[in-house]
Each structure stands twice: as structure tokens, then as C-alpha cells.
Amino acid sequence: MPLRPVRHLILSLPLFLALAPLATPAQAQDTPSAAPAAAPEGQAADTAWRSWTSLIGPSKYGDDFKRYDYVNPDAPKGGTFNSVAVGSYDSFNPFIVRGTPAAGLPNFGGGLLYDTLMEQSTDEPATSYGLVAEAVRYPADYSSATFRLNPKARWHDGQPITVEDVIWSFDTLKSLHPQWASYYHNVVSAEKTGDNEVTFRFDQANNRELPNIMGDLTVLPKHWWEGKDASGKTRDITQPTLEPPLGSGPYKIGAFTPGSSIDWVRVPDYWAADNPTRVGRYNFDTMHYVYFRDSNATWEAFKKGGLSDYRIENISRRWAQEYNFPAAESGEVIRKTLESHGVESMQAYVLNDRLPKFSDPRVRKALTLAYNFEDMNQTLFFGLYQRITSYWANSELAAEGLPSAGELKYLEPLRGTIPDEVFTKAYTLPDYSQPNAERSYLREALGLFKEAGYELRGSSLVDGQTGEPFTIEFLADDPSDDRVLSPYARQLNRLGIKTNIRVVDQNQYIDRMRNFDFEATSIKYYPQSLSPGNEQRDFWSSAAADAPGSRNYAGIKNPAVDKLIDDIVFAPNREELVSATRALDRVMLWNYYVVPQWYLGKIWLAYWDKFGMPDEQPESSGIDPYSWWIKQAGSDAASAKP
């Protein structure tokens, strides 16, 4: 599946995520992709060219795709879309571990500046359509994939996008960042196999996903990056830069003040404006981002107006009580609650298992038992959340009850290397709503600590041999994070665990998370899709655990997890994929790598009444702000007609 980085992840929104301000680990508040494609279920891969691919079923549009059903093809162009970002930025190069990229430049995917070989659908899960590549084909054993480039594809300087650009992009990106290296680990070469064709060859066969995740490749301009800047110095893609790069996408960088603001200006002669994935979308002439120090400042900016035109609310207290400012009461600010149909990825207190004190699963289970979700949900969250009990919540991929026969096929070979409870018990979390629950769970947690070699001395939990106190430092990047960290910290204090909450600026937070320099933090993991695949290696694999910049924040190093990831990657069909994913879900849950928190299952959307919107938004992604338009732009266009 694709990897879409955002700050406060609430839902799985493939196109909304490109609006996200920063490529950074998601820091949870209350709540803090379309998947890659392969041959449709039941349809054998072959060598025929096709303009779309799907992992789940036939495309709803097929080869006659003209536009998404939900968009307004006559949406007027014009106006400014105002948004906010938290922290600052110091680079326009999002493809390296160093530096903080500007809003609109995710480190995985094209963002506003670049196009990818294929575009993930906004209203169908696990489906992609041609963009830079107009068609793709691959053999029945999925051992390679060949893309035929669209002859219309152009860079903003007018030069054509070439096979050489694609090959250079693949080789370069794979060497620059562990996310790309992990995603394309099994892609061994890219070569020109025709005037307008590029073929990627794989080191394995029967990986249904590999031919299709190549469609997620961001294509970069080789001639620009290998050229010289205004001072005559050769550019270096391995380093941060504040020189606006050449792109191919719907926007280019306009005015900017490093660390403070950036304008994205719509490209009027954008080569793909008539591409079916673009029709009726990317309607704003300017997308203006301004940076603020923390999330409270972004909230004040939204209330003021003119700085932030919309927000996805992620604090229940605010949604329930604080939309009573004048613009909201007068109707100038509109609120909507939308259903979220996407996978709810894990939101949790993440423990850094690289540290010896978290390496014992009994300790991790004890820390899970100590978390009182029910109290927080009632006293802080107005009872609006559900406990999250899966890494793929709100989907058919979530493990439930005891393992099915399909799951046991993957679990039985691992018996003895995974917790016995995987086979005998349904995974459940503490329920503090029961009478005397707190005393019972804390007593059980303390018993587990004692088994792991700790003991209470006075009011402190200490190592039984060294006498060293058991302490936890929670890392945060916003003072408001104290709201979700302090209640848990108080519970831990009752066990004799000394805690503190360290708030750092966002750039430092990003750097520390990239280098796994933390003890515990509260985050929501990157969005999962209905078609998990190669990206799971970056999330959970042993190889990713010590690779700076990977998303294996918990530091999981488990051969059983590695094996189950491979089972997912090589699943021959949808049924097997679901079984393998549920098996992995069980194993990770029973190892207590994180302390699960909660999820909403809805989208809290608030926006200033300046937008025109399609009557429907895409069910798969929830909302698509790129399908909106500025109402005044339509009025201006109408008044300009003779």
C-alpha cells in the first residue's frame, strides 16, 4: 500500500493527506490510501496493456474512465485556499532523512509538485489509474512490470518526462531514504525497454503487489537535479535545499518565507489537467500555508478566519464545546460529521522496545493493563471514542475472536515462537467500567512487574537487583499533548513508576523520532489500507527497527512478525491476504508492543463558508478537498461572461 505521512492522523484520506503540512510521525491529540494495485481478483495477470489496476476487484470506471463520479467537471478555477502548518520548515527536498520539508511536499508520493507513474483512486480502495504512465503490463508470475509513458507528460519547463527520468528517480529515491528502500526492496533494476517504456525487474515472483506499487513512484527531473543552480553550483539531491525544484504536478512553489509560509501556485498549462484523475479537481489558483508554533495557535487562526479555511477536528472537547465563537454561531463556519469508511490504523502510546526496560513483554503487558481508557473517554472525550483493538480497526482485516482455519495456516508453523494466547484466547483490553476494575488491573500489572524482576520499595518501582527506579519519559511536541499523556502518567505513578512529559519543538520531535531517540510517545500510525503489502516491512520488520527514518517506532525485532509480513506480501489472493493480515494483527497485539488508545470512526469537518463542494464526497477516502472550489471564483467567472 502507499505511505502517506501526516501530522495528526485521524482517518485514511489519500488525497487529503497531500494537503498535510508536514512529513512527520503523527502526534496524537484526541485523535491524532487508496492502495497500490495489482490484477483484479479473479483476473489473471497477462502481458496486455491496461490503464488501471486493482487489488480488490474490477475498476468501477474501467478503460472508459473520464472523471470521478463525484467531482464537478465544471468547477471554476480561482481563489486562494488558506491552510496552516505546525512548526517550521527548512527544505524543499522531502526525499532525504535530513531537514524538515515544506507543507505540500510529503517524502512519499508526489504531493503538489510532482506526479507519480500512476495515481491512486480517491473513491475506490486499492485501485490506481495511469498518470505519467498511461498504461502498464506484467507477466502472469508478477516478476516484472513495464510502464508505457504518456507522451504528453511534461515538466514545468516544457521538457518531456522521459524513461531516463523514471530510471534515475527509482535509483536515486531508493538510495536516499529507508522508506523507499524498504518499499522497493525487491525491485532489483529499472531499464529502458522501448522508446517510451521502462521495465522494473524483481528478485522474486508471485508477489502480486510488486508490479503495482511501482505505480506509486514519484518521478523527478533528472536534468534539473543534475544541472547547476543560479550560482553555477551543481545541485545535490542528497542535501536539503531552499531552491524551488522543478516539478511536473498541478502546482509549483511561489512566494515563500523559510519556516514561516509558502504559496503553491496552480500551473495554468499543467500537462495532466485533462487526465481523468484531475478533471474537476485542483481548482484553487493559490494554496497558501502559514506556520504556527503549536496546535492551539492553529485553532485560534481558524477561528479568526483568513488564515485557515478548514480543519479536521481531532479534539473531542473542542468539537463538543468550543465551536461557539461568533463565526460558528452565525453560520460563517460550517460543521459536518461524516462517516469514515477507511481502515483505522493503530493509535497508541508507543513504547521504544529498543530500550532494555521495555524489552520484556510482561512489562509491556503491565503497562497496557494500567491504562484506564473508560475514565478518559468519559471525563475528557465526552464518550465519543471507541477503544481500538486492532492495527486494522474498522475493517475486515482486524483479528476477532479465536483464529480461523485460514489464520491457523499461517500461525501453526510459528507455534512456540509466538505467545500461546494467540491460539487459545480472544485478545481483549482492560475494561475499567467494571466494579473494582482499577484495583484488580493494577494488582495484576504489579504482579507482572514482579515476575519481570521489579519490586516496590516504598512508593517506587525499582529493579530488584540494581535498585534503579523504573521511569518513563513521554516525548511530545505540543503543550496540549499533556491532556492525553497526564492521565496515563498518573495511573503509572500508582504503580510506583516515575514519569515526566518532555515537550520539544516540532523540528526536534521529528528528528528524535527519526532516530528513535525517545522512551514513549503518543502517536497514530500511518494509514493502513485494505490491501497491506510491502510497506508492512517499514512498519514492523526487524530490518526497519534500526533504520533511521523508518516507521518501526516500537523497534519490533521478531522473526515471527517478519515471516507473517512475507506471508502478506506473497498472499496469492484476497482470501489469503485477509487471513495472513489477521494472523499478523494477533501476533503483534499479544506481544503488547504498544498500549492501544482509541479511534473515532467519523470525520469532524469544519470550514469557512467560502467553498463550493460536490454533492457527494468519495466514500473510500472520506473527503477530497481538491474537489472543492472557491464560490466567489464561480461568481467572478459568471460575471465576466459577455
XYZ file of C-alpha atoms in Angstrom:
642
model
C 0.000 0.000 0.000
C 1.097 3.625 -0.298
C 2.537 5.506 2.605
C 1.016 8.903 3.310
C 2.685 10.894 6.053
C 0.772 13.477 8.051
C 0.907 15.069 11.467
C -2.442 14.488 13.215
C -3.759 11.360 11.541
C -7.443 10.868 12.005
C -8.529 8.904 9.000
C -7.362 7.365 5.791
C -7.633 10.085 3.166
C -5.355 9.553 0.195
C -5.803 12.974 -1.364
C -6.462 14.913 1.770
C -3.112 13.756 3.037
C -1.316 15.606 0.288
C -2.685 18.731 1.954
C -0.980 17.731 5.167
C 1.570 20.262 6.327
C 4.495 18.076 7.278
C 6.036 14.713 6.587
C 6.370 13.659 10.192
C 5.322 11.000 12.668
C 1.734 11.668 13.676
C 1.460 13.105 17.169
C -1.895 12.238 18.691
C -4.243 14.787 20.195
C -7.593 13.102 20.938
C -7.478 11.528 17.571
C -4.391 12.438 16.414
C -4.826 5.299 0.527
C -6.074 4.100 -1.949
C -3.845 1.072 -2.028
C -1.371 0.062 -4.677
C -2.819 -2.067 -7.334
C -2.446 -5.481 -8.892
C -4.540 -7.690 -11.121
C -8.200 -7.659 -10.103
C -9.382 -10.574 -8.012
C -10.213 -13.428 -10.349
C -8.457 -11.794 -13.301
C -5.145 -13.320 -14.290
C -2.198 -11.049 -14.910
C -1.029 -11.076 -18.517
C 1.001 -9.019 -20.954
C -1.889 -6.869 -22.178
C -1.584 -3.124 -21.607
C -4.060 -1.715 -19.129
C -4.745 1.809 -17.903
C -5.872 0.761 -14.418
C -5.178 -1.930 -11.873
C -6.902 -3.081 -8.701
C -6.082 -5.464 -5.888
C -9.661 -5.974 -4.753
C -11.953 -6.037 -7.759
C -12.673 -4.572 -11.190
C -12.426 -0.818 -11.539
C -15.768 0.963 -11.426
C -14.672 3.062 -14.396
C -12.600 0.647 -16.469
C -10.770 1.784 -19.570
C -13.510 4.314 -20.322
C -12.543 6.424 -17.309
C -13.327 10.093 -17.991
C -13.560 11.529 -14.472
C -14.563 10.591 -10.947
C -18.325 10.374 -10.499
C -18.404 12.732 -7.548
C -16.494 15.702 -8.986
C -17.945 18.777 -10.648
C -16.219 18.852 -14.057
C -17.246 22.496 -14.449
C -15.844 23.608 -11.108
C -14.456 27.135 -11.542
C -10.764 27.801 -11.124
C -9.518 30.635 -8.970
C -9.161 31.968 -5.469
C -6.946 31.097 -2.530
C -7.110 28.112 -0.234
C -5.643 29.036 3.159
C -4.219 26.419 5.460
C -1.897 26.166 8.443
C 1.064 24.050 9.432
C 2.739 23.494 12.779
C 6.410 24.151 13.460
C 8.594 25.319 10.600
C 10.405 24.040 7.520
C 13.902 24.331 6.152
C 13.903 22.369 2.899
C 12.178 21.728 -0.404
C 13.748 18.287 -0.610
C 11.405 15.796 1.105
C 13.222 12.676 -0.089
C 16.055 12.630 2.430
C 16.164 11.998 6.160
C 17.725 15.401 6.894
C 15.701 18.591 7.097
C 12.010 19.372 7.506
C 10.169 19.625 4.184
C 7.685 22.399 3.487
C 3.933 21.853 3.510
C 2.814 20.178 0.303
C 5.969 18.062 -0.019
C 5.463 14.611 1.528
C 8.501 12.360 1.490
C 6.456 9.569 -0.067
C 4.282 10.425 -3.052
C 4.244 13.400 -5.357
C 2.462 15.946 -3.196
C 1.636 19.177 -5.001
C 4.843 19.416 -7.032
C 5.385 16.034 -8.670
C 3.356 13.419 -10.481
C 3.683 9.677 -9.981
C 3.640 6.915 -12.570
C 0.072 6.036 -11.635
C -2.470 7.818 -9.429
C -4.315 6.140 -6.600
C -8.071 6.441 -6.896
C -9.878 8.720 -4.464
C -13.167 6.800 -4.463
C -12.148 3.153 -4.834
C -9.942 1.204 -2.463
C -6.853 -0.469 -3.882
C -7.250 0.964 -7.385
C -4.856 3.083 -9.457
C -5.073 4.854 -12.809
C -2.447 5.974 -15.284
C -0.785 9.379 -14.939
C 2.845 9.808 -16.036
C 2.480 6.245 -17.309
C -0.571 5.830 -19.500
C -0.506 2.028 -19.268
C 1.169 -0.906 -17.525
C 1.612 -4.595 -18.234
C 3.247 -7.505 -16.435
C 3.589 -11.273 -16.817
C 1.441 -13.828 -15.047
C 4.129 -14.541 -12.435
C 4.436 -10.844 -11.480
C 8.208 -10.997 -11.959
C 8.436 -7.609 -13.681
C 6.343 -4.627 -14.678
C 6.572 -2.456 -17.786
C 5.155 1.058 -17.931
C 4.413 2.969 -21.113
C 4.838 6.683 -20.522
C 2.247 9.208 -21.581
C 3.787 11.176 -24.474
C 2.022 14.312 -23.187
C 3.824 14.201 -19.826
C 5.878 17.358 -19.327
C 7.943 19.136 -16.700
C 7.052 22.698 -15.854
C 9.890 23.891 -18.093
C 8.241 22.206 -21.073
C 10.683 19.335 -21.422
C 9.146 15.851 -21.778
C 9.215 13.369 -18.925
C 11.441 10.562 -20.151
C 12.256 6.967 -19.382
C 15.643 8.231 -18.186
C 13.858 10.417 -15.617
C 11.944 7.404 -14.320
C 15.032 5.204 -14.051
C 17.049 7.947 -12.355
C 14.183 8.625 -9.931
C 13.938 4.981 -8.923
C 17.672 4.525 -8.426
C 18.020 7.813 -6.554
C 15.000 7.564 -4.260
C 15.794 4.009 -3.262
C 19.236 5.145 -2.146
C 18.051 8.274 -0.305
C 15.509 7.133 2.252
C 14.757 3.909 4.159
C 11.060 4.164 3.334
C 11.765 3.910 -0.390
C 14.449 1.284 0.165
C 12.004 -0.853 2.129
C 9.071 -0.285 -0.223
C 11.116 -1.274 -3.281
C 13.414 -3.762 -1.560
C 12.627 -6.496 -4.092
C 12.955 -4.301 -7.172
C 16.431 -5.011 -8.495
C 16.610 -2.955 -11.670
C 14.928 -0.450 -13.937
C 15.780 -0.425 -17.627
C 14.627 1.119 -20.853
C 12.861 -1.497 -22.965
C 11.335 0.739 -25.638
C 11.273 4.314 -26.860
C 8.737 5.230 -24.205
C 8.816 2.155 -21.989
C 10.542 1.325 -18.720
C 10.662 -2.146 -17.158
C 11.232 -2.885 -13.495
C 12.566 -6.340 -12.716
C 12.050 -8.084 -9.386
C 14.127 -10.598 -7.445
C 11.072 -12.738 -6.734
C 7.961 -13.963 -8.464
C 4.348 -14.266 -7.314
C 4.331 -11.037 -5.308
C 1.027 -9.648 -6.584
C 1.734 -6.197 -5.248
C 5.158 -5.517 -6.747
C 4.093 -4.683 -10.318
C 1.674 -2.166 -8.938
C 3.432 -0.360 -6.145
C 5.822 0.763 -8.861
C 2.944 2.987 -9.913
C 3.474 4.959 -6.687
C 6.947 6.004 -7.840
C 7.454 9.764 -7.705
C 9.097 10.857 -10.942
C 11.800 13.512 -10.593
C 13.533 15.631 -13.290
C 16.999 14.188 -13.810
C 18.150 17.117 -15.943
C 17.249 19.649 -13.233
C 18.809 17.830 -10.302
C 21.978 17.129 -12.256
C 22.113 20.720 -13.514
C 23.511 23.853 -11.902
C 21.793 26.396 -9.699
C 21.877 30.191 -10.191
C 25.314 30.387 -8.617
C 26.724 27.806 -11.001
C 26.949 25.065 -8.375
C 25.823 21.543 -9.280
C 22.688 20.600 -7.368
C 22.827 17.767 -4.839
C 19.650 15.790 -4.152
C 21.259 14.233 -1.079
C 21.159 17.608 0.702
C 18.383 19.955 1.897
C 17.679 22.895 -0.385
C 15.564 26.037 -0.438
C 15.821 26.439 -4.189
C 12.327 25.718 -5.555
C 12.694 22.461 -7.513
C 11.350 21.870 -10.994
C 8.221 19.740 -10.940
C 5.501 18.273 -13.122
C 2.441 18.421 -10.859
C -0.589 20.713 -10.651
C 1.227 23.341 -8.550
C 4.632 24.946 -8.276
C 6.244 26.913 -5.489
C 5.502 30.626 -5.497
C 6.317 33.139 -2.769
C 7.766 31.719 0.423
C 9.445 32.708 3.656
C 11.530 29.819 5.014
C 9.980 28.375 8.147
C 7.043 30.792 8.077
C 4.917 30.477 4.948
C 4.735 29.053 1.459
C 2.460 29.656 -1.519
C 1.696 26.982 -4.071
C 0.607 28.450 -7.409
C -1.557 26.490 -9.833
C 0.179 25.678 -13.111
C -2.161 27.083 -15.802
C -0.798 24.857 -18.571
C -0.482 21.742 -16.416
C 0.059 18.866 -18.794
C -2.336 16.490 -16.961
C -5.218 18.920 -16.432
C -7.453 16.715 -18.601
C -6.310 13.446 -17.049
C -9.381 11.660 -15.602
C -7.884 11.766 -12.102
C -7.532 15.555 -12.368
C -10.777 16.686 -14.015
C -12.808 18.871 -11.661
C -10.002 18.983 -9.123
C -7.050 21.227 -8.168
C -9.258 24.268 -8.613
C -7.540 26.816 -6.349
C -5.221 29.322 -8.005
C -3.155 29.551 -4.817
C -2.707 27.285 -1.828
C -1.289 29.385 0.987
C 0.250 27.797 4.079
C 1.290 29.754 7.148
C 3.175 28.187 10.033
C 2.289 28.419 13.708
C 4.112 27.285 16.801
C 1.579 24.761 18.093
C -1.895 23.337 17.593
C -3.561 25.876 19.901
C -2.287 28.653 17.654
C -3.709 26.895 14.587
C -7.079 26.731 16.339
C -7.014 30.456 17.024
C -6.036 31.060 13.403
C -9.035 29.063 12.226
C -11.432 30.986 14.467
C -10.041 34.289 13.240
C -10.572 33.466 9.568
C -8.453 34.312 6.563
C -5.550 32.159 7.745
C -7.081 28.702 7.929
C -10.124 27.882 5.812
C -10.877 24.406 7.122
C -9.827 21.898 9.740
C -10.345 18.261 10.556
C -11.054 18.486 14.266
C -9.231 15.997 16.463
C -10.039 17.171 19.966
C -13.375 15.982 21.326
C -13.643 18.750 23.936
C -13.250 21.353 21.262
C -15.783 19.704 18.953
C -18.293 19.368 21.778
C -17.868 22.723 23.495
C -15.753 25.277 21.680
C -17.448 25.838 18.335
C -19.388 28.678 19.893
C -17.292 31.534 18.549
C -19.130 34.243 16.563
C -18.422 32.888 13.064
C -19.624 29.404 14.015
C -22.793 30.727 15.631
C -23.580 32.971 12.657
C -23.138 30.174 10.111
C -19.976 31.561 8.556
C -18.237 28.428 9.798
C -19.984 25.167 8.917
C -19.584 21.877 10.758
C -20.223 18.404 9.389
C -19.816 14.923 10.813
C -19.003 12.438 8.070
C -18.667 8.685 8.224
C -15.164 7.273 7.912
C -15.134 4.075 5.875
C -11.377 3.639 5.842
C -9.174 1.409 7.939
C -8.466 2.911 11.355
C -4.758 2.395 11.900
C -3.334 1.940 15.373
C -3.312 4.923 17.709
C -1.355 4.191 20.852
C 1.191 5.007 23.483
C 4.226 3.643 21.677
C 6.981 2.076 23.774
C 10.533 2.063 22.445
C 11.307 -1.630 22.774
C 14.947 -0.982 21.866
C 15.348 0.054 25.495
C 16.018 -2.841 27.907
C 13.244 -1.802 30.270
C 10.623 -2.307 27.561
C 12.106 -5.474 26.064
C 10.176 -7.831 28.368
C 6.616 -8.500 27.112
C 5.445 -8.867 30.725
C 6.428 -5.242 31.318
C 4.621 -4.139 28.178
C 1.504 -6.065 29.193
C 1.632 -4.495 32.653
C 1.763 -1.033 31.102
C -1.243 -1.948 28.952
C -3.217 -3.144 31.985
C -2.562 0.168 33.727
C -4.272 2.275 31.050
C -7.814 3.361 32.005
C -9.473 4.200 28.693
C -13.009 4.274 30.054
C -12.238 7.037 32.529
C -10.507 9.187 29.929
C -13.292 8.643 27.416
C -15.934 9.823 29.869
C -14.083 12.634 31.629
C -12.107 14.045 28.692
C -13.659 12.827 25.454
C -17.417 13.076 26.146
C -17.809 9.352 25.488
C -17.221 9.897 21.770
C -14.489 7.322 21.137
C -14.183 3.567 20.831
C -11.283 1.504 22.149
C -9.004 0.449 19.340
C -8.197 -3.263 19.447
C -6.502 -3.849 16.104
C -3.824 -2.473 13.833
C -6.512 -2.604 11.114
C -9.577 -1.479 13.066
C -12.870 -0.786 11.327
C -12.116 -3.314 8.561
C -12.316 -6.975 7.639
C -8.570 -7.224 8.271
C -8.953 -6.881 12.045
C -8.476 -10.066 14.076
C -11.522 -11.048 16.134
C -12.306 -13.940 18.452
C -10.164 -17.046 18.031
C -8.116 -17.716 14.887
C -9.960 -19.069 11.885
C -8.741 -22.072 9.921
C -7.301 -19.650 7.355
C -5.337 -17.814 10.037
C -4.096 -21.026 11.640
C -2.471 -21.938 8.344
C -0.057 -19.062 8.981
C 0.077 -19.290 12.770
C 0.670 -23.010 13.331
C 4.194 -23.017 11.828
C 5.064 -20.310 14.379
C 3.761 -22.166 17.426
C 6.340 -21.982 20.193
C 7.768 -18.708 18.880
C 4.650 -16.618 19.456
C 2.532 -16.200 22.614
C 0.384 -19.243 23.375
C -2.588 -16.935 23.911
C -2.692 -16.338 20.173
C -4.224 -19.813 19.813
C -6.341 -20.030 22.955
C -7.765 -16.597 23.801
C -9.518 -13.742 22.074
C -7.481 -10.569 22.521
C -9.184 -8.130 24.864
C -8.134 -4.976 26.666
C -8.850 -3.938 30.253
C -12.389 -2.735 30.915
C -12.259 -0.221 33.732
C -16.023 0.236 33.735
C -16.398 -2.920 35.840
C -16.617 -2.677 39.671
C -13.217 -2.747 41.396
C -11.547 -2.909 37.974
C -8.810 -0.422 38.787
C -7.593 -2.265 41.868
C -7.737 -5.590 40.026
C -5.822 -4.443 36.951
C -3.169 -2.558 38.883
C -2.630 -5.572 41.143
C -2.219 -7.787 38.056
C 0.163 -5.254 36.490
C 2.277 -5.134 39.628
C 2.424 -8.942 39.631
C 3.775 -8.909 36.089
C 6.420 -6.364 37.051
C 7.484 -8.617 39.903
C 7.778 -11.562 37.506
C 9.993 -9.377 35.325
C 12.333 -8.621 38.237
C 10.941 -5.389 39.665
C 9.696 -4.679 43.152
C 8.100 -1.890 45.152
C 10.390 -0.164 47.602
C 8.416 2.446 49.413
C 6.481 4.282 46.723
C 8.905 3.478 43.897
C 9.041 0.569 41.472
C 12.686 -0.440 41.153
C 14.863 -3.095 39.560
C 15.137 -5.854 42.150
C 18.863 -6.321 41.575
C 20.196 -2.828 40.894
C 17.651 -0.747 42.780
C 17.315 1.521 39.745
C 13.876 3.183 39.602
C 11.585 2.341 36.693
C 10.917 5.633 34.933
C 9.255 6.664 31.673
C 9.724 9.907 29.752
C 6.927 10.715 27.310
C 8.058 12.751 24.306
C 5.633 15.327 22.877
C 5.768 18.282 20.514
C 2.803 20.331 21.699
C 1.876 21.533 25.204
C -1.705 20.364 24.626
C -0.434 16.779 24.418
C -0.323 16.857 28.207
C -4.075 16.301 28.106
C -3.751 12.733 26.829
C -0.439 11.932 28.485
C -1.032 13.088 32.054
C -3.964 10.762 32.917
C -1.943 7.735 31.845
C 1.112 9.035 33.678
C -0.953 9.334 36.876
C -2.021 5.711 36.534
C 1.591 4.642 36.144
C 2.554 6.639 39.212
C 0.162 4.442 41.214
C 2.392 1.521 40.276
C 5.436 3.393 41.552
C 6.600 4.386 38.068
C 8.097 7.872 37.907
C 7.090 9.692 34.749
C 7.708 13.008 33.085
C 6.440 14.625 29.914
C 9.013 16.371 27.759
C 7.656 18.816 25.201
C 10.053 19.827 22.421
C 9.583 21.910 19.295
C 8.305 20.035 16.282
C 11.573 20.013 14.349
C 13.330 18.433 17.325
C 10.470 15.997 17.742
C 10.742 14.938 14.102
C 14.480 14.478 14.378
C 14.220 12.466 17.577
C 11.508 10.214 16.187
C 13.513 9.637 13.003
C 16.416 8.490 15.148
C 14.269 6.626 17.703
C 15.549 8.908 20.448
C 12.588 8.569 22.787
C 11.223 6.318 25.511
C 7.489 6.579 24.893
C 5.201 8.818 22.886
C 1.577 9.058 21.812
C 1.016 8.729 18.080
C -1.285 7.404 15.437
C 0.481 5.201 12.937
C 0.473 5.968 9.252
C -2.747 4.992 7.469
C -3.244 1.354 6.655
C -5.167 0.291 3.585
C -7.434 -2.609 2.756
C -4.541 -4.088 0.781
C -1.480 -4.233 3.051
C 1.782 -5.266 1.430
C 5.422 -4.271 1.165
C 5.003 -1.206 3.379
C 4.492 -3.517 6.365
C 8.250 -4.127 6.291
C 8.850 -0.464 7.014
C 6.298 -0.554 9.837
C 7.218 -3.702 11.733
C 10.189 -5.629 10.293
C 13.462 -6.403 12.047
C 15.370 -4.746 9.208
C 13.494 -1.468 9.759
C 13.930 -1.462 13.535
C 17.381 0.135 13.384
C 16.994 2.061 10.126
C 16.696 5.793 10.951
C 13.637 7.267 9.281
C 11.659 4.023 9.184
C 8.191 3.778 10.732
C 9.086 0.900 13.051
C 8.894 3.246 16.018
C 8.380 0.477 18.574
C 11.593 -1.223 17.442
C 9.965 -4.586 16.722
C 12.510 -7.325 16.015
C 10.623 -10.574 15.769
C 11.271 -13.349 13.217
C 7.637 -14.426 13.508
C 6.494 -10.935 12.546
C 8.965 -10.924 9.641
C 7.558 -14.248 8.430
C 3.965 -13.042 8.616
C 4.879 -9.880 6.709
C 6.236 -12.100 3.940
C 3.024 -14.126 4.061
C 1.080 -10.921 3.451
C 3.383 -9.812 0.660
C 3.132 -13.164 -1.129
C -0.550 -13.817 -0.489
C -1.875 -15.338 -3.749
C -5.397 -13.954 -3.429
C -7.664 -11.746 -1.345
C -8.811 -14.520 0.992
C -5.240 -15.463 1.878
C -4.274 -11.804 2.282
C -7.044 -11.281 4.820
C -6.050 -14.406 6.779
C -2.343 -13.513 6.812
C -3.089 -9.940 7.901
C -5.332 -11.082 10.734
C -2.605 -13.509 11.826
C -0.058 -10.671 11.948
C -2.537 -8.499 13.828
C -2.912 -11.188 16.509
C 0.799 -11.729 16.963
C 1.548 -8.029 17.350
C -1.362 -7.486 19.748
C -0.359 -10.390 22.007
C 3.231 -9.117 22.115
C 1.979 -5.814 23.577
C 4.314 -3.644 21.507
C 2.080 -0.608 22.089
C -0.654 0.438 24.513
C -3.750 0.853 22.286
C -5.779 4.025 22.739
C -8.947 4.832 20.782
C -10.482 5.782 17.452
C -13.413 7.859 16.295
C -14.719 6.212 13.128
C -16.016 9.571 11.905
C -14.653 12.744 10.354
C -15.229 16.029 12.154
C -15.024 18.639 9.412
C -15.281 22.396 9.966
C -14.809 25.025 7.249
C -15.473 28.639 6.427
C -18.396 29.101 4.083
C -16.314 30.100 1.078
C -16.267 26.757 -0.710
C -18.411 25.130 -3.316
C -18.407 21.349 -2.954
C -19.705 18.367 -4.903
C -22.945 16.975 -3.503
C -21.120 13.793 -2.567
C -17.592 13.171 -1.394
C -15.704 9.943 -2.152
C -16.710 7.171 0.245
C -13.348 5.458 0.109
C -11.304 8.484 1.163
C -13.942 10.367 3.133
C -13.291 13.835 1.765
C -11.387 15.254 -1.159
C -10.650 18.974 -0.612
C -9.072 19.130 -4.058
C -12.575 18.685 -5.486
C -13.748 21.865 -3.752
C -13.699 25.308 -5.312
C -13.991 28.922 -4.173
C -17.588 30.097 -4.603
C -16.507 33.637 -5.375
C -14.397 32.327 -8.242
C -17.566 30.956 -9.799
C -19.339 34.274 -9.331
C -16.419 36.140 -10.856
C -16.362 33.793 -13.823
C -20.090 34.198 -14.376
C -19.930 37.989 -14.203
C -17.068 38.029 -16.686
C -19.128 36.313 -19.389
C -20.334 38.620 -22.161
